[in-house]
Amino acid sequence: MTATQVHETISEETVREISDELGEPDWLLETRLDALAALEELEMPDVIRTPGRDWTNLDALDYESFVDPLNAAEEKDQVGPEDAEVLPLSEAVSEREDLLKEHFGSVIDPEENYLTALSTALFSTGTLVYVPKNVDAEDVTIRTTQHSQSLFNYTLVVTEQSSSVTILERQDTGEDVDGDRYYSGIVEVAAGENSHVQYGSLQDLDEETYNYTLKRGEADDYATVNWVEGNIGSRLTKSSVETNLDGEGSETKTVGAFFGHDDQHFDIAARVWHNTAHTTADLVTRGVLDDDARSVYEGVQDVGRDAWDTNSYQRENTLMLSDESEADASPKLIINNHDTEASHSATVGQIDEEDMFYMTSRGLDDESARNMLVEGFFVPVLEEVEVEELRGDLETRVRERLHE
Amino acid sequence: MSSEQDQLKETNTEERFAFKKEESAAVRSDKGLTEEVVRLISEDKDEPEWMLDRRLRALEHWQNMPMPTDWPGQPDLTELDVEEIVPYIRPDVDKREGADSWDDLPEDIQDTFEKLGIPEAERKALSGVGAQYESEVVYQNMQEQWEEKGVVFCNMDEAVREHEDLVKEHFMTSCVPPSDNKFAALHGAVWSGGSFVYVPEDVTVEMPVQAYFRMNSEGMGQFEHTLIIAEKGSEVHYIEGCSAPKYGSHNLHSGGVEVFVGEDAHVQYSTVQNWSKNTFNLNTKRAIVEKGGRMEWVSGSMGSKATMLYPCTILKGRGASANNITIAFAGEGQNIDTGAKVYHNAPHTKSTIESKSISKDGGRTNYRGLVHISEGAEHSSTSVECDALMFDNESTSDTMPYMEIDESKVDVAHEATVGKIGDEDVFYLQSRGLDDDDAKQMIVSGFIEPITEELPIEYAVELNRLIELEMEGSLG
């Protein structure tokens, strides 16, 4: 795959201007400039390929038309409880430079692929969430409304020993712009020993928006990193939620839900690496597709040679409401240690005819019956969402979509 | 090849396999793959012009296609040097008997057959006679009663001469074109021998049709082609067994199998593969199934250094179905990459895939599968089940399924589990008086039972015994 030609306004001057605006230290500017220089060499993120076919065509994205880094505009709501620090990046660079320096780019290599490098070079907004030792921080909220053509958002979460945090992130789009939009989000989570992170996202961008999101956590001994990944909006989303279980006894749970209609395309991955002993993972995803929508799901459970006594489970279910939709799935198990209990399952199907018959025989019309069954389909994943507000938001968006 | 391997080869040749000096090839091609070699093969077989043309076109594809290298977790093919492989050896059939006596066989092969408990007459058959020997099928047995009903079972070279129209129509045209993949192209250029099976309309062949392939020369490639045509309403079960003794350098087996399952016909294709552990086993097997037809693939993969094999079924007609049962056993230094592909291209089609794998002593097993349901293939269903059993921490087991679903009125289910051999199960059996090894053996036998159930008894016994021998570490 060849990298897309770099836009002429994505230049060293642009990067310096963005960095200057945020008042960044030199090392961060250097990281950006390195990422910019690497663009020429880097390739698009991996997509699943089967003979004769790439499941998501990222090369078709026309960066010329929608990357406009100097005119980024957004509305941001960054709040958290008093004993945790929730800082906009412009403040974090001066107040918490030590944390940034230690963790920025340590979980996700800025030069991992073309799109991570583009994000690193051009991000203009972001959040640092820092939770000190033994602090329980609930209700950290990061809401981002994109008002411009493109927006590059960066989030770093650091939790100290035995702390916990619940973060609710939401992205949507505000003012109309001409043409397509691009939203890019990089999220790094460094979960300290015995800490507990719950990171929930609801992506509700408008359907002219192309979206690349990469979220990755690193869990220390006995730490837990849980993800909730809700995808409703965007024209095309390429999203991956990943956890490195690096610490003994660490755990992760990923709960995913998506609902595609019209000609939306969701390329969603859930990945976990079991790198040490006594780790546990549970990946659960449910999605619904209507009209011409398409989903691509990749689930990876990678059990390393040193990962003794591993438990790893994965389930993915897709419900198709239309013959024009397409659901592709590849749940992968990679097992290098036999002391493992691992399983995965995936299903694709339509609404059960008997269920429909039962509902309609109770006096419901077809549409109401169908809507109730779709809402019911999401219940097992929604039940897993610990944050009440996020669960409520997701339920509301599912219901709204059904009645659109 | 490294000098170390060269040395190994010398030692082996001298000390263990001296019998090979008596290899009595009537025709032996040069190493490597050139137009000259391809022409030599065609000429030696006295083939019609069109077959030579097909070979040359396939050669072009081979030359233009890249090696498969970028599949996640695929076997390493860097040690495979096709330029070092001799693609064609025609044994001198008249002299064969003398050169191929039981005593001349390598000791480990003798041991294997003895331990399998196979009677001497059959041992001889299985070790080369009554089988494809090198590049030629030298003997095949077909009962007269089937011939009377119009059933044809002959070697592929003969089929080119005797059944030219059928072969011309079906040979690497619609089912496995040489452009399909790098090794299908290779196969198309240098194929030799194999079986041709033709079953006329409404004929049921009640006995399994069998062929046994064996590679006996060092550093050779074997490229047998199997073409099965089952006409409307017919039924046949084809069984192949494969083996090769151990050599220092690498052998290549790249077979091609094409199966045409007519309307309401039923074909079962069973393989028990036990190539020696220096063999690269890279096959293309495919079936096209018409309306109401049924294709069953049963595969046991024991041997080889690396296997890449994903029998493919194209469900072309309404109500067609496919069942796949595969079992893979990978021991030290082995990488068995196998699975199944099914294309649902018509309504009411059905497929099942059941895959079992066992890995031990650093062996590597992969399940790699593709299920594709095309738009319009409504009311189709597929179910995939993979179970992997791992003996130790040096072994690896991967499951890589791909599901492309283009139609909503379908029922698609995939399930996979991986686990170690259950301590509790072993304990239970030990408490009933079995020793550790016997207990594990019994658990493995139970684990693979769904496969052995599908095979005729003698193959089931062979598979079980082979696994037993693998587990004792006495093969290889």
CSV table of N, CA and C in Angstrom, one decimal, chain B residues 58 64 87 92 139 165 219 226 252 279 302 366 407 416 445 455 460:
chain,number,residue,atom,x,y,z
B,58,ALA,N,0.4,-22.0,-17.7
B,58,ALA,CA,0.5,-22.2,-16.2
B,58,ALA,C,1.9,-21.7,-15.8
B,64,ASN,N,5.1,-15.2,-13.0
B,64,ASN,CA,4.6,-13.9,-12.7
B,64,ASN,C,4.1,-13.6,-11.3
B,87,PRO,N,11.3,-31.8,-10.7
B,87,PRO,CA,9.8,-31.9,-10.9
B,87,PRO,C,9.3,-33.2,-11.5
B,92,ASP,N,11.3,-46.6,-14.1
B,92,ASP,CA,11.2,-47.7,-15.1
B,92,ASP,C,10.4,-48.8,-14.5
B,139,TYR,N,0.0,-48.5,-10.7
B,139,TYR,CA,-1.0,-49.5,-10.6
B,139,TYR,C,-2.2,-49.0,-9.9
B,165,ASP,N,-12.0,-35.6,-24.3
B,165,ASP,CA,-13.0,-34.6,-24.3
B,165,ASP,C,-13.3,-34.1,-22.9
B,219,GLY,N,14.6,-35.0,-2.8
B,219,GLY,CA,14.6,-33.7,-3.4
B,219,GLY,C,13.7,-33.6,-4.6
B,226,THR,N,-5.8,-34.9,-9.5
B,226,THR,CA,-7.0,-35.7,-9.3
B,226,THR,C,-8.2,-35.0,-9.9
B,252,LEU,N,8.9,-31.4,-2.3
B,252,LEU,CA,7.7,-30.5,-2.5
B,252,LEU,C,6.6,-31.4,-3.0
B,279,THR,N,8.9,-32.4,4.0
B,279,THR,CA,8.1,-32.1,2.8
B,279,THR,C,7.2,-30.8,3.0
B,302,MET,N,-1.1,-35.3,9.1
B,302,MET,CA,-0.1,-35.7,10.2
B,302,MET,C,1.3,-35.3,9.9
B,366,ASN,N,-2.6,-24.2,12.6
B,366,ASN,CA,-3.4,-23.1,12.3
B,366,ASN,C,-4.7,-23.6,11.7
B,407,GLU,N,-25.5,-11.2,2.6
B,407,GLU,CA,-26.9,-11.5,2.5
B,407,GLU,C,-27.5,-11.6,3.9
B,416,ALA,N,-14.9,-21.4,18.4
B,416,ALA,CA,-13.6,-22.0,18.6
B,416,ALA,C,-13.2,-22.1,20.0
B,445,SER,N,-7.7,-39.9,21.4
B,445,SER,CA,-8.6,-40.7,20.5
B,445,SER,C,-10.0,-40.2,20.6
B,455,LEU,N,-14.3,-42.1,8.4
B,455,LEU,CA,-13.4,-42.9,7.5
B,455,LEU,C,-13.8,-44.4,7.6
B,460,ALA,N,-9.4,-45.3,9.5
B,460,ALA,CA,-9.5,-44.9,10.9
B,460,ALA,C,-8.5,-45.5,11.8
